[in-house]
Each structure stands twice: as C-alpha cells, then as structure tokens.
Amino acid sequence: MIDPRLLRDDPDLVRSSLRRRGESPDAVDALVAADAARRSSIASFEALRAEQKQIGRQVAKASGDEKTALLERTKALSAEVKAADASQSAAGQEFDGLLRALPNLVAPEAPEGGEEDFTVLHTVGTPRDFAAEGFEPRDHLELGTMLGAIDMERGAKVSGSRFYYLTGVGAQLELALVQLAMSTAATWGFTPMIPPALVRSRAMEGTGFLGQAADDVYHLEDDDLYLVGTSEVPLAAYHSDEILDAASLPRRYAAFSPCYRREAGSHGKDTRGIFRVHWFDKVEMFTYTTLEESYAEHERLLGWEREWLDALELPYRVIDVATGDLGSSAIRKFDCEAWIPTQERYREVSSTSNCTEYQSRRLDIRVRGLDGDSGTVPAATLNGTLCAMTRTIVALFENGQQADGSVVLPKALHPYLGPVLKPLASA
C-alpha cells in the first residue's frame, strides 16, 4: 500500500495517479475522511484513557463522598473507554481496508492510457519471411504434435480445457529451459529457490493478488490456501515481518515454480494450444532493495530479460506498459514480447515490474541501517519473469520451424537437446 502520509500531505498526487490509471479519484476523498475519523477516534480513546488513569490515582487518595463519586465515574468511564476502543478499532479497520484497495502510484514516465497505449522502447531481430522461404508456417500446436511434444487432447481428458501434457522432446525442452534459466540467473547473482506453490491469504493479499486479479486465483477453501499464479507471491512473503540490514541489499532470488491461473478475464482468448493455460511452470526473478535503488534495479532486471531472449535468438520487442494496464502493485512495468509468426504479432513472454514499497508495507518488510541511520524504512520489491515455459516453447517452435516440421534450436540449448528437434516418423 502507499504511504498514508501522502493522503494528508499531497492528496492531489494520489488523485492524479488514479486518473492516469483510468480509475475514479473519489477513493481519495473517502480515504481522507476515513483517516480523519480514525485519528479523531484515537484521540477520543486516548483522552478517556488518560482520564481513567488520572481518576485511578485520585481514588487511592480520596475518601468518603469524594471517593464514592470517583468510583461512580470510574464505572462510567470503563464503559466509555470500551466503546471508544471499539470505535477506534472499527475506524482503523475501515481506513486500512480502503488504503489496501488503493493501487500504487504510477511512475511519471509510464505512458498514459489503456492496453494498446504502450510505448515501444526496443525492437530486436527481424521476423522471418516465410513466404520468401517458400512455405507457410505451422502454429506451435501442429508443430508440437508432429514432434510428439504436446498432447492437448489427453490434457483436456484428464484435467479439462487449457490443460496439456508436455511429452518427449517437449518435456525435455522445458527441463532444459529450467536448467539454463536457473544456472544463468545464478551467474547474475540470484540465489536459486524452489518455493511453495500454496500460500496463506496474507501472502496473496500482501502482494496485491486478491484485488483486481482475485478472479484469476485458485482458492482451496477447506485449507484456506491459495495456489500461486507466480512465484513472486512466495518470494515477496519470504521476508515478511522481517527487518533487513541495508548492507545485505540487494537480495536477489530466482525461483522455479508451477503457476496456476483461472484466466477468468480471458474467456475465449488464445484457446488453441499452450499459449494461455491454467497451469504452467516459470522461473521468476525477485529483488529486495531500497526505494532509491529500485529504479536502477528495474532497468537491470529488464537487461537480464533481454540478455535471456538474445540467448534464445528470438525476435522481440520491449514495451513500456501504459498506466491503465498496470497491476495494482506496480508503478511501472516493462513487457518483453516475442514475435509469433502464425499470429503475425508480438506476444508477451516476460515482464518486469517495480513495486516500490507497496508490497513491503503490506507484508511489513523493513530496512535498517540506511545511510547509517538506526531507524527503519520499508524495503522496495521488484519482480521479473525470466522464463515462462509454455510461451517460450511456443516462440521457439514457431520461430525455429523448418518446412519439414523440424525445429532449429538456439545455440544455448544445443548442449541439452542438440541443434534440431525432428518430427516423429509417424507424424
């Protein structure tokens, strides 16, 4: 959540950010009123408690009618203090609920607008001209079937729509990508992690995934646990309720985990193949740092994602995501989009977001010793996808395909699978 002081010191900044996100600024007025009510109720409670303590001291010294009167006031005060305590608690909960529903402030540099109003920052590589090569490209599912790599039919039979099996070279390719991504991230200074894929509500809410993305979350009601849609969630909660030494920052983690998403807001979109599915595996990068360093770290995360895509020899572009398409936690987000030949468009395969202090305030993650100060400040958190397996496989298959259905792999994957994936003899 944002710093509550902004609501008192610069409410117009918060209103402007909401407008840039395409949301109503009225939430700020409700928050300012709730904050005033909260502070008023706290003051009333503290005044009554002070009177209660003062009378307690007077009773010890009083006698006769004076003592009787003081004891009567003590009884009345007890009820008033109890009511005031309940009032301040309710006002605090009201304010906290409204504050947690407020998204992070957007960065001034982020382009304003909706999903299609992004800014293209970089374009790398040239999409192949398949017509000049004399054949029409097959989509990833046809190629995956020919290679014996993807089985959608049995995935649907066993689990339903948007589920799949990776088989043969498909499974081998994912394992190769996982190993390559994790070892590469380690060389960049990330600590490899395999986190839990089931988390408590605080981890999910603390990262902002029970707000605008709640419809896409799988919840196990009997256990009150959530299946994560990204390992950003357990990585962000890893240091919850902790104070980190400033000298230990940045702390960088790279995690491999399964990810689960209902895709409730994507009904009817990308239903063919494994591009948009309910479960996929991913390697995610995550950083804890200071607010001041978070902006440079965001650029570093993007640089590592680009280095990864360069190693996979994929044509791609980088976009600066528009304010109306940002998640609630992010002030700014860069997407890397690989070219998908059969769709004749760039599609997101990775992204990186700077969440500044938004998640750390909700999860109570603080930093001590900044600039020699003994006090604490909220940490800053950032996340970046290194490799989302299914979408990366889609891009590798379609961009590396040959006329006979074989797929040429990038050199980085040759040690794992050789230079070419060949169709099955029966395909």
Tab-separated table of C-alpha atoms in Angstrom:
chain	number	residue	atom	x	y	z
A	1	MET	CA	0.000	0.000	0.000
A	2	ILE	CA	1.072	3.610	-0.386
A	3	ASP	CA	2.455	5.795	2.394
A	4	PRO	CA	-0.631	7.058	4.329
A	5	ARG	CA	1.071	10.428	4.806
A	6	LEU	CA	0.590	11.137	1.089
A	7	LEU	CA	-3.163	11.322	1.659
A	8	ARG	CA	-2.670	14.194	4.097
A	9	ASP	CA	0.351	15.879	2.511
A	10	ASP	CA	-0.426	15.558	-1.214
A	11	PRO	CA	-3.861	14.057	-1.922
A	12	ASP	CA	-3.868	15.593	-5.409
A	13	LEU	CA	-0.869	13.435	-6.344
A	14	VAL	CA	-2.870	10.337	-5.414
A	15	ARG	CA	-5.910	11.610	-7.330
A	16	SER	CA	-3.770	12.261	-10.406
A	17	SER	CA	-2.319	8.745	-10.251
A	18	LEU	CA	-5.790	7.199	-10.078
A	19	ARG	CA	-6.938	9.261	-13.061
A	20	ARG	CA	-3.887	8.126	-15.047
A	21	ARG	CA	-4.839	4.524	-14.252
A	22	GLY	CA	-8.330	5.220	-15.592
A	23	GLU	CA	-9.864	4.926	-12.111
A	24	SER	CA	-12.077	7.304	-10.145
A	25	PRO	CA	-10.258	9.711	-7.801
A	26	ASP	CA	-13.248	9.625	-5.420
A	27	ALA	CA	-11.478	6.928	-3.395
A	28	VAL	CA	-9.093	9.622	-2.134
A	29	ASP	CA	-11.946	11.640	-0.604
A	30	ALA	CA	-13.243	8.516	1.139
A	31	LEU	CA	-9.758	7.784	2.461
A	32	VAL	CA	-9.159	11.329	3.691
A	33	ALA	CA	-12.490	11.208	5.552
A	34	ALA	CA	-11.689	7.752	6.967
A	35	ASP	CA	-8.256	8.962	8.079
A	36	ALA	CA	-9.800	11.958	9.853
A	37	ALA	CA	-12.328	9.687	11.574
A	38	ARG	CA	-9.558	7.279	12.565
A	39	ARG	CA	-7.380	9.985	14.081
A	40	SER	CA	-10.369	11.537	15.863
A	41	SER	CA	-11.368	8.195	17.370
A	42	ILE	CA	-7.793	7.569	18.510
A	43	ALA	CA	-7.687	10.989	20.181
A	44	SER	CA	-11.020	10.342	21.933
A	45	PHE	CA	-9.838	6.957	23.180
A	46	GLU	CA	-6.542	8.333	24.459
A	47	ALA	CA	-8.303	11.227	26.247
A	48	LEU	CA	-10.642	8.826	28.015
A	49	ARG	CA	-7.773	6.508	28.940
A	50	ALA	CA	-5.841	9.464	30.355
A	51	GLU	CA	-8.858	10.472	32.439
A	52	GLN	CA	-9.273	6.883	33.597
A	53	LYS	CA	-5.668	6.733	34.787
A	54	GLN	CA	-5.950	10.107	36.491
A	55	ILE	CA	-9.095	9.102	38.393
A	56	GLY	CA	-7.426	5.834	39.363
A	57	ARG	CA	-4.702	7.833	41.087
A	58	GLN	CA	-7.283	10.128	42.754
A	59	VAL	CA	-9.327	7.214	44.110
A	60	ALA	CA	-6.334	5.949	46.040
A	61	LYS	CA	-6.128	9.255	47.915
A	62	ALA	CA	-9.856	10.081	48.263
A	63	SER	CA	-12.339	9.131	50.948
A	64	GLY	CA	-15.997	9.494	51.815
A	65	ASP	CA	-18.369	11.090	49.279
A	66	GLU	CA	-15.494	12.143	47.032
A	67	LYS	CA	-14.318	8.551	46.743
A	68	THR	CA	-17.868	7.350	46.054
A	69	ALA	CA	-18.257	9.895	43.259
A	70	LEU	CA	-14.911	8.968	41.759
A	71	LEU	CA	-15.789	5.266	41.806
A	72	GLU	CA	-19.080	6.020	40.043
A	73	ARG	CA	-17.170	7.957	37.381
A	74	THR	CA	-14.734	5.055	37.078
A	75	LYS	CA	-17.585	2.675	36.268
A	76	ALA	CA	-18.964	5.037	33.637
A	77	LEU	CA	-15.503	5.616	32.199
A	78	SER	CA	-14.890	1.913	31.884
A	79	ALA	CA	-17.871	1.591	29.547
A	80	GLU	CA	-16.868	4.739	27.642
A	81	VAL	CA	-13.278	3.522	27.213
A	82	LYS	CA	-14.511	0.151	25.963
A	83	ALA	CA	-16.816	1.843	23.448
A	84	ALA	CA	-14.068	4.257	22.350
A	85	ASP	CA	-11.654	1.369	21.900
A	86	ALA	CA	-14.164	-0.457	19.707
A	87	SER	CA	-14.773	2.751	17.764
A	88	GLN	CA	-11.082	3.365	17.095
A	89	SER	CA	-10.619	-0.265	16.090
A	90	ALA	CA	-13.523	-0.064	13.617
A	91	ALA	CA	-12.272	3.253	12.229
A	92	GLY	CA	-8.782	1.794	11.844
A	93	GLN	CA	-10.092	-1.242	10.001
A	94	GLU	CA	-12.191	0.953	7.713
A	95	PHE	CA	-9.188	3.121	6.862
A	96	ASP	CA	-6.852	0.139	6.405
A	97	GLY	CA	-9.335	-1.611	4.103
A	98	LEU	CA	-9.710	1.469	1.908
A	99	LEU	CA	-5.943	2.056	1.880
A	100	ARG	CA	-5.202	-1.545	0.858
A	101	ALA	CA	-7.678	-1.246	-2.023
A	102	LEU	CA	-5.767	1.740	-3.397
A	103	PRO	CA	-3.235	0.860	-6.126
A	104	ASN	CA	0.354	2.036	-6.122
A	105	LEU	CA	1.176	5.450	-7.545
A	106	VAL	CA	2.143	5.233	-11.209
A	107	ALA	CA	5.540	6.471	-12.344
A	108	PRO	CA	5.535	9.801	-14.199
A	109	GLU	CA	7.475	8.111	-17.035
A	110	ALA	CA	4.809	5.439	-17.663
A	111	PRO	CA	2.722	6.192	-20.779
A	112	GLU	CA	-0.876	7.092	-20.031
A	113	GLY	CA	-3.758	5.093	-21.473
A	114	GLY	CA	-5.151	1.592	-21.865
A	115	GLU	CA	-3.835	-1.754	-23.039
A	116	GLU	CA	-2.954	-0.553	-26.540
A	117	ASP	CA	-1.339	2.724	-25.489
A	118	PHE	CA	2.079	1.291	-24.636
A	119	THR	CA	5.334	2.769	-25.889
A	120	VAL	CA	7.771	0.588	-27.848
A	121	LEU	CA	11.240	1.024	-26.328
A	122	HIS	CA	13.276	-1.526	-28.297
A	123	THR	CA	12.803	-3.873	-31.238
A	124	VAL	CA	15.368	-6.650	-31.620
A	125	GLY	CA	15.749	-9.047	-34.539
A	126	THR	CA	13.775	-9.378	-37.751
A	127	PRO	CA	10.830	-11.744	-38.121
A	128	ARG	CA	11.395	-14.396	-40.772
A	129	ASP	CA	9.769	-14.022	-44.194
A	130	PHE	CA	8.279	-17.492	-44.574
A	131	ALA	CA	6.763	-16.654	-47.947
A	132	ALA	CA	10.248	-15.880	-49.277
A	133	GLU	CA	11.393	-19.213	-47.863
A	134	GLY	CA	8.650	-20.945	-49.797
A	135	PHE	CA	6.373	-22.343	-47.101
A	136	GLU	CA	3.558	-21.331	-44.786
A	137	PRO	CA	4.450	-21.524	-41.087
A	138	ARG	CA	2.680	-24.044	-38.883
A	139	ASP	CA	1.443	-22.978	-35.452
A	140	HIS	CA	3.055	-24.327	-32.287
A	141	LEU	CA	0.351	-26.937	-31.671
A	142	GLU	CA	0.705	-28.513	-35.117
A	143	LEU	CA	4.479	-28.492	-34.697
A	144	GLY	CA	4.201	-29.865	-31.175
A	145	THR	CA	2.025	-32.714	-32.425
A	146	MET	CA	4.467	-33.540	-35.224
A	147	LEU	CA	7.364	-33.512	-32.752
A	148	GLY	CA	5.496	-35.592	-30.174
A	149	ALA	CA	5.974	-32.677	-27.768
A	150	ILE	CA	2.441	-31.515	-26.848
A	151	ASP	CA	-0.696	-33.531	-26.094
A	152	MET	CA	-3.711	-31.269	-25.621
A	153	GLU	CA	-6.332	-33.964	-26.161
A	154	ARG	CA	-5.265	-36.057	-23.195
A	155	GLY	CA	-4.665	-32.933	-21.105
A	156	ALA	CA	-8.313	-31.984	-21.641
A	157	LYS	CA	-9.442	-35.566	-20.974
A	158	VAL	CA	-7.650	-35.690	-17.631
A	159	SER	CA	-7.962	-32.092	-16.372
A	160	GLY	CA	-10.240	-30.094	-18.694
A	161	SER	CA	-9.723	-27.261	-21.141
A	162	ARG	CA	-6.481	-25.260	-21.100
A	163	PHE	CA	-4.526	-28.191	-19.670
A	164	TYR	CA	-1.908	-30.203	-21.542
A	165	TYR	CA	0.863	-32.743	-21.379
A	166	LEU	CA	4.395	-31.951	-22.469
A	167	THR	CA	5.762	-35.209	-23.846
A	168	GLY	CA	9.049	-36.427	-25.268
A	169	VAL	CA	11.134	-33.532	-26.526
A	170	GLY	CA	8.503	-31.112	-25.180
A	171	ALA	CA	9.218	-32.234	-21.629
A	172	GLN	CA	12.948	-32.312	-22.325
A	173	LEU	CA	12.807	-28.781	-23.726
A	174	GLU	CA	11.098	-27.412	-20.606
A	175	LEU	CA	13.653	-29.107	-18.357
A	176	ALA	CA	16.458	-27.670	-20.486
A	177	LEU	CA	14.964	-24.182	-20.236
A	178	VAL	CA	14.582	-24.511	-16.468
A	179	GLN	CA	18.168	-25.634	-16.000
A	180	LEU	CA	19.528	-22.970	-18.334
A	181	ALA	CA	17.443	-20.198	-16.758
A	182	MET	CA	18.296	-21.127	-13.178
A	183	SER	CA	22.012	-21.519	-13.859
A	184	THR	CA	22.090	-18.270	-15.837
A	185	ALA	CA	20.318	-16.368	-13.048
A	186	ALA	CA	22.827	-17.763	-10.564
A	187	THR	CA	25.690	-16.287	-12.596
A	188	TRP	CA	23.939	-12.901	-12.315
A	189	GLY	CA	23.957	-13.182	-8.525
A	190	PHE	CA	20.480	-14.571	-7.881
A	191	THR	CA	20.014	-17.197	-5.177
A	192	PRO	CA	18.180	-20.210	-6.695
A	193	MET	CA	14.915	-21.042	-4.928
A	194	ILE	CA	12.102	-23.600	-5.156
A	195	PRO	CA	9.285	-22.007	-3.135
A	196	PRO	CA	5.894	-23.407	-2.063
A	197	ALA	CA	3.110	-23.104	-4.622
A	198	LEU	CA	0.457	-22.970	-1.869
A	199	VAL	CA	0.373	-19.874	0.343
A	200	ARG	CA	-1.775	-18.340	3.041
A	201	SER	CA	-4.070	-15.423	2.366
A	202	ARG	CA	-1.645	-12.874	3.833
A	203	ALA	CA	0.985	-13.679	1.212
A	204	MET	CA	-1.558	-13.397	-1.597
A	205	GLU	CA	-3.175	-10.238	-0.250
A	206	GLY	CA	0.175	-8.741	0.680
A	207	THR	CA	1.382	-8.887	-2.900
A	208	GLY	CA	-1.849	-7.392	-4.249
A	209	PHE	CA	-3.253	-10.504	-5.908
A	210	LEU	CA	-6.561	-10.531	-4.035
A	211	GLY	CA	-7.566	-7.207	-5.550
A	212	GLN	CA	-8.011	-6.746	-9.293
A	213	ALA	CA	-6.629	-10.253	-10.029
A	214	ALA	CA	-8.799	-12.103	-7.476
A	215	ASP	CA	-10.968	-13.734	-10.159
A	216	ASP	CA	-7.906	-15.496	-11.595
A	217	VAL	CA	-6.821	-17.029	-8.272
A	218	TYR	CA	-7.450	-20.644	-7.242
A	219	HIS	CA	-8.520	-20.908	-3.586
A	220	LEU	CA	-8.635	-24.142	-1.579
A	221	GLU	CA	-11.395	-23.265	0.876
A	222	ASP	CA	-11.028	-26.285	3.179
A	223	ASP	CA	-7.397	-25.361	3.862
A	224	ASP	CA	-7.665	-21.591	3.298
A	225	LEU	CA	-4.669	-21.797	0.997
A	226	TYR	CA	-4.126	-20.253	-2.432
A	227	LEU	CA	-2.384	-21.689	-5.477
A	228	VAL	CA	0.085	-19.051	-6.634
A	229	GLY	CA	-0.167	-17.549	-10.102
A	230	THR	CA	3.513	-16.624	-9.930
A	231	SER	CA	6.355	-17.322	-7.520
A	232	GLU	CA	6.502	-13.556	-6.997
A	233	VAL	CA	3.991	-14.265	-4.193
A	234	PRO	CA	6.053	-16.643	-2.004
A	235	LEU	CA	9.228	-14.700	-2.817
A	236	ALA	CA	7.685	-11.413	-1.668
A	237	ALA	CA	6.413	-13.074	1.516
A	238	TYR	CA	9.748	-14.785	2.187
A	239	HIS	CA	10.984	-11.866	4.292
A	240	SER	CA	7.582	-10.775	5.649
A	241	ASP	CA	7.686	-9.362	9.192
A	242	GLU	CA	11.469	-9.059	8.996
A	243	ILE	CA	13.963	-6.216	9.256
A	244	LEU	CA	16.738	-6.471	6.664
A	245	ASP	CA	20.194	-4.992	7.109
A	246	ALA	CA	20.804	-2.310	4.465
A	247	ALA	CA	24.297	-3.729	3.926
A	248	SER	CA	22.753	-7.032	2.778
A	249	LEU	CA	20.869	-5.390	-0.096
A	250	PRO	CA	20.115	-6.013	-2.834
A	251	ARG	CA	18.835	-9.508	-2.106
A	252	ARG	CA	18.076	-11.304	-5.340
A	253	TYR	CA	16.238	-14.611	-5.704
A	254	ALA	CA	15.387	-16.712	-8.762
A	255	ALA	CA	12.610	-19.252	-8.225
A	256	PHE	CA	11.253	-22.142	-10.237
A	257	SER	CA	7.617	-22.991	-9.550
A	258	PRO	CA	4.344	-24.087	-11.119
A	259	CYS	CA	1.859	-21.256	-11.629
A	260	TYR	CA	-1.940	-21.531	-11.623
A	261	ARG	CA	-4.391	-19.056	-13.146
A	262	ARG	CA	-8.098	-19.297	-13.855
A	263	GLU	CA	-7.751	-16.822	-16.744
A	264	ALA	CA	-11.290	-15.731	-15.859
A	265	GLY	CA	-10.857	-12.456	-17.699
A	266	SER	CA	-9.621	-14.168	-20.872
A	267	HIS	CA	-12.640	-16.258	-21.857
A	268	GLY	CA	-12.401	-17.253	-25.499
A	269	LYS	CA	-8.891	-15.817	-25.964
A	270	ASP	CA	-5.946	-17.929	-27.138
A	271	THR	CA	-7.795	-21.187	-26.588
A	272	ARG	CA	-5.681	-23.140	-29.073
A	273	GLY	CA	-2.538	-24.771	-27.783
A	274	ILE	CA	-0.439	-23.828	-24.767
A	275	PHE	CA	-0.140	-20.061	-25.064
A	276	ARG	CA	-2.796	-19.228	-22.426
A	277	VAL	CA	-3.330	-22.075	-19.971
A	278	HIS	CA	-4.466	-22.665	-16.388
A	279	TRP	CA	-1.122	-24.091	-15.277
A	280	PHE	CA	2.432	-23.518	-16.453
A	281	ASP	CA	5.932	-23.518	-14.979
A	282	LYS	CA	8.105	-20.447	-14.691
A	283	VAL	CA	11.433	-19.103	-13.480
A	284	GLU	CA	10.897	-15.760	-11.744
A	285	MET	CA	13.446	-13.195	-10.578
A	286	PHE	CA	12.787	-11.143	-7.449
A	287	THR	CA	14.722	-8.352	-5.739
A	288	TYR	CA	14.623	-6.664	-2.340
A	289	THR	CA	16.350	-3.293	-2.348
A	290	THR	CA	15.859	0.322	-1.285
A	291	LEU	CA	13.401	2.743	-2.824
A	292	GLU	CA	16.225	4.879	-4.220
A	293	GLU	CA	17.885	1.877	-5.866
A	294	SER	CA	14.674	0.309	-7.175
A	295	TYR	CA	14.594	2.375	-10.374
A	296	ALA	CA	18.075	1.312	-11.476
A	297	GLU	CA	17.310	-2.274	-10.423
A	298	HIS	CA	14.234	-2.222	-12.647
A	299	GLU	CA	16.440	-1.404	-15.632
A	300	ARG	CA	18.852	-4.184	-14.610
A	301	LEU	CA	16.036	-6.746	-14.478
A	302	LEU	CA	14.935	-5.690	-17.942
A	303	GLY	CA	18.529	-6.004	-19.140
A	304	TRP	CA	18.741	-9.570	-17.847
A	305	GLU	CA	15.448	-10.479	-19.517
A	306	ARG	CA	16.729	-9.074	-22.798
A	307	GLU	CA	20.002	-10.968	-22.415
A	308	TRP	CA	17.979	-14.159	-21.961
A	309	LEU	CA	15.873	-13.555	-25.077
A	310	ASP	CA	19.004	-12.714	-27.047
A	311	ALA	CA	20.466	-16.074	-25.980
A	312	LEU	CA	17.312	-17.791	-27.244
A	313	GLU	CA	17.747	-15.971	-30.576
A	314	LEU	CA	14.134	-14.803	-30.648
A	315	PRO	CA	12.924	-11.650	-32.402
A	316	TYR	CA	11.262	-9.489	-29.762
A	317	ARG	CA	10.331	-6.014	-28.685
A	318	VAL	CA	10.222	-4.250	-25.319
A	319	ILE	CA	7.247	-2.098	-24.389
A	320	ASP	CA	6.625	0.387	-21.595
A	321	VAL	CA	3.184	-0.696	-20.375
A	322	ALA	CA	0.519	2.026	-20.197
A	323	THR	CA	-0.835	3.152	-16.834
A	324	GLY	CA	-4.296	1.644	-17.355
A	325	ASP	CA	-2.774	-1.798	-17.918
A	326	LEU	CA	-0.560	-1.872	-14.822
A	327	GLY	CA	-1.166	-4.272	-11.957
A	328	SER	CA	-2.168	-2.649	-8.684
A	329	SER	CA	1.292	-3.168	-7.122
A	330	ALA	CA	3.410	-1.752	-9.943
A	331	ILE	CA	4.404	1.842	-10.575
A	332	ARG	CA	5.936	0.866	-13.914
A	333	LYS	CA	6.163	-2.315	-15.966
A	334	PHE	CA	8.181	-3.380	-18.992
A	335	ASP	CA	6.984	-6.288	-21.142
A	336	CYS	CA	9.186	-8.316	-23.472
A	337	GLU	CA	7.143	-9.638	-26.377
A	338	ALA	CA	8.388	-12.314	-28.760
A	339	TRP	CA	7.270	-12.435	-32.378
A	340	ILE	CA	4.772	-15.259	-33.010
A	341	PRO	CA	4.743	-15.933	-36.780
A	342	THR	CA	1.304	-17.565	-37.140
A	343	GLN	CA	-0.306	-14.762	-35.134
A	344	GLU	CA	1.705	-12.143	-37.027
A	345	ARG	CA	2.159	-10.147	-33.853
A	346	TYR	CA	4.348	-9.751	-30.802
A	347	ARG	CA	3.101	-11.507	-27.650
A	348	GLU	CA	4.257	-11.148	-24.053
A	349	VAL	CA	6.723	-13.776	-22.869
A	350	SER	CA	8.205	-11.935	-19.885
A	351	SER	CA	7.799	-8.749	-17.877
A	352	THR	CA	9.367	-6.831	-15.021
A	353	SER	CA	7.649	-4.537	-12.513
A	354	ASN	CA	8.867	-2.078	-9.916
A	355	CYS	CA	6.509	-2.290	-6.924
A	356	THR	CA	8.499	0.186	-4.792
A	357	GLU	CA	7.252	-0.003	-1.156
A	358	TYR	CA	3.718	-1.175	-1.962
A	359	GLN	CA	4.182	-4.856	-1.113
A	360	SER	CA	6.671	-4.358	1.718
A	361	ARG	CA	4.295	-2.051	3.595
A	362	ARG	CA	1.578	-4.708	3.410
A	363	LEU	CA	3.977	-7.503	4.410
A	364	ASP	CA	5.912	-5.433	6.971
A	365	ILE	CA	9.364	-5.783	5.403
A	366	ARG	CA	11.728	-3.066	6.565
A	367	VAL	CA	15.333	-1.989	6.115
A	368	ARG	CA	17.614	-0.825	8.932
A	369	GLY	CA	20.940	0.994	8.700
A	370	LEU	CA	20.261	3.021	5.563
A	371	ASP	CA	22.792	5.876	5.347
A	372	GLY	CA	23.976	4.971	8.855
A	373	ASP	CA	20.531	5.632	10.344
A	374	SER	CA	19.410	3.273	13.125
A	375	GLY	CA	15.753	3.677	12.142
A	376	THR	CA	13.834	1.541	9.659
A	377	VAL	CA	12.108	2.240	6.338
A	378	PRO	CA	10.028	-0.019	4.072
A	379	ALA	CA	12.003	-2.097	1.584
A	380	ALA	CA	11.362	-1.899	-2.149
A	381	THR	CA	10.454	-5.028	-4.134
A	382	LEU	CA	10.734	-5.823	-7.821
A	383	ASN	CA	9.886	-8.874	-9.908
A	384	GLY	CA	10.795	-10.063	-13.359
A	385	THR	CA	9.909	-13.157	-15.329
A	386	LEU	CA	12.977	-14.842	-16.730
A	387	CYS	CA	11.261	-17.731	-18.494
A	388	ALA	CA	7.570	-18.651	-18.701
A	389	MET	CA	7.938	-22.161	-20.098
A	390	THR	CA	4.877	-22.637	-22.284
A	391	ARG	CA	5.046	-19.266	-24.026
A	392	THR	CA	8.770	-19.641	-24.565
A	393	ILE	CA	8.217	-23.072	-26.125
A	394	VAL	CA	5.559	-21.540	-28.390
A	395	ALA	CA	8.025	-18.883	-29.550
A	396	LEU	CA	10.896	-21.349	-30.035
A	397	PHE	CA	8.773	-23.775	-32.043
A	398	GLU	CA	7.246	-21.185	-34.349
A	399	ASN	CA	10.364	-19.103	-34.957
A	400	GLY	CA	12.695	-22.070	-35.350
A	401	GLN	CA	10.491	-24.211	-37.586
A	402	GLN	CA	11.549	-25.596	-40.949
A	403	ALA	CA	9.448	-26.659	-43.909
A	404	ASP	CA	9.564	-30.334	-42.904
A	405	GLY	CA	8.234	-29.600	-39.382
A	406	SER	CA	11.613	-29.812	-37.670
A	407	VAL	CA	12.663	-27.033	-35.281
A	408	VAL	CA	16.126	-25.493	-35.153
A	409	LEU	CA	17.113	-24.627	-31.605
A	410	PRO	CA	19.280	-21.710	-30.451
A	411	LYS	CA	22.911	-22.499	-29.645
A	412	ALA	CA	22.290	-22.009	-25.927
A	413	LEU	CA	20.104	-25.137	-25.919
A	414	HIS	CA	22.376	-27.346	-28.042
A	415	PRO	CA	24.143	-28.898	-25.014
A	416	TYR	CA	20.781	-30.161	-23.769
A	417	LEU	CA	18.908	-31.223	-26.919
A	418	GLY	CA	21.218	-30.832	-29.877
A	419	PRO	CA	20.703	-28.386	-32.731
A	420	VAL	CA	17.429	-29.700	-34.195
A	421	LEU	CA	14.174	-31.256	-32.987
A	422	LYS	CA	12.865	-33.625	-35.630
A	423	PRO	CA	9.288	-34.803	-36.272
A	424	LEU	CA	8.310	-38.295	-35.263
A	425	ALA	CA	8.440	-40.825	-38.100
A	426	SER	CA	4.687	-41.394	-37.759
A	427	ALA	CA	3.775	-37.693	-37.753
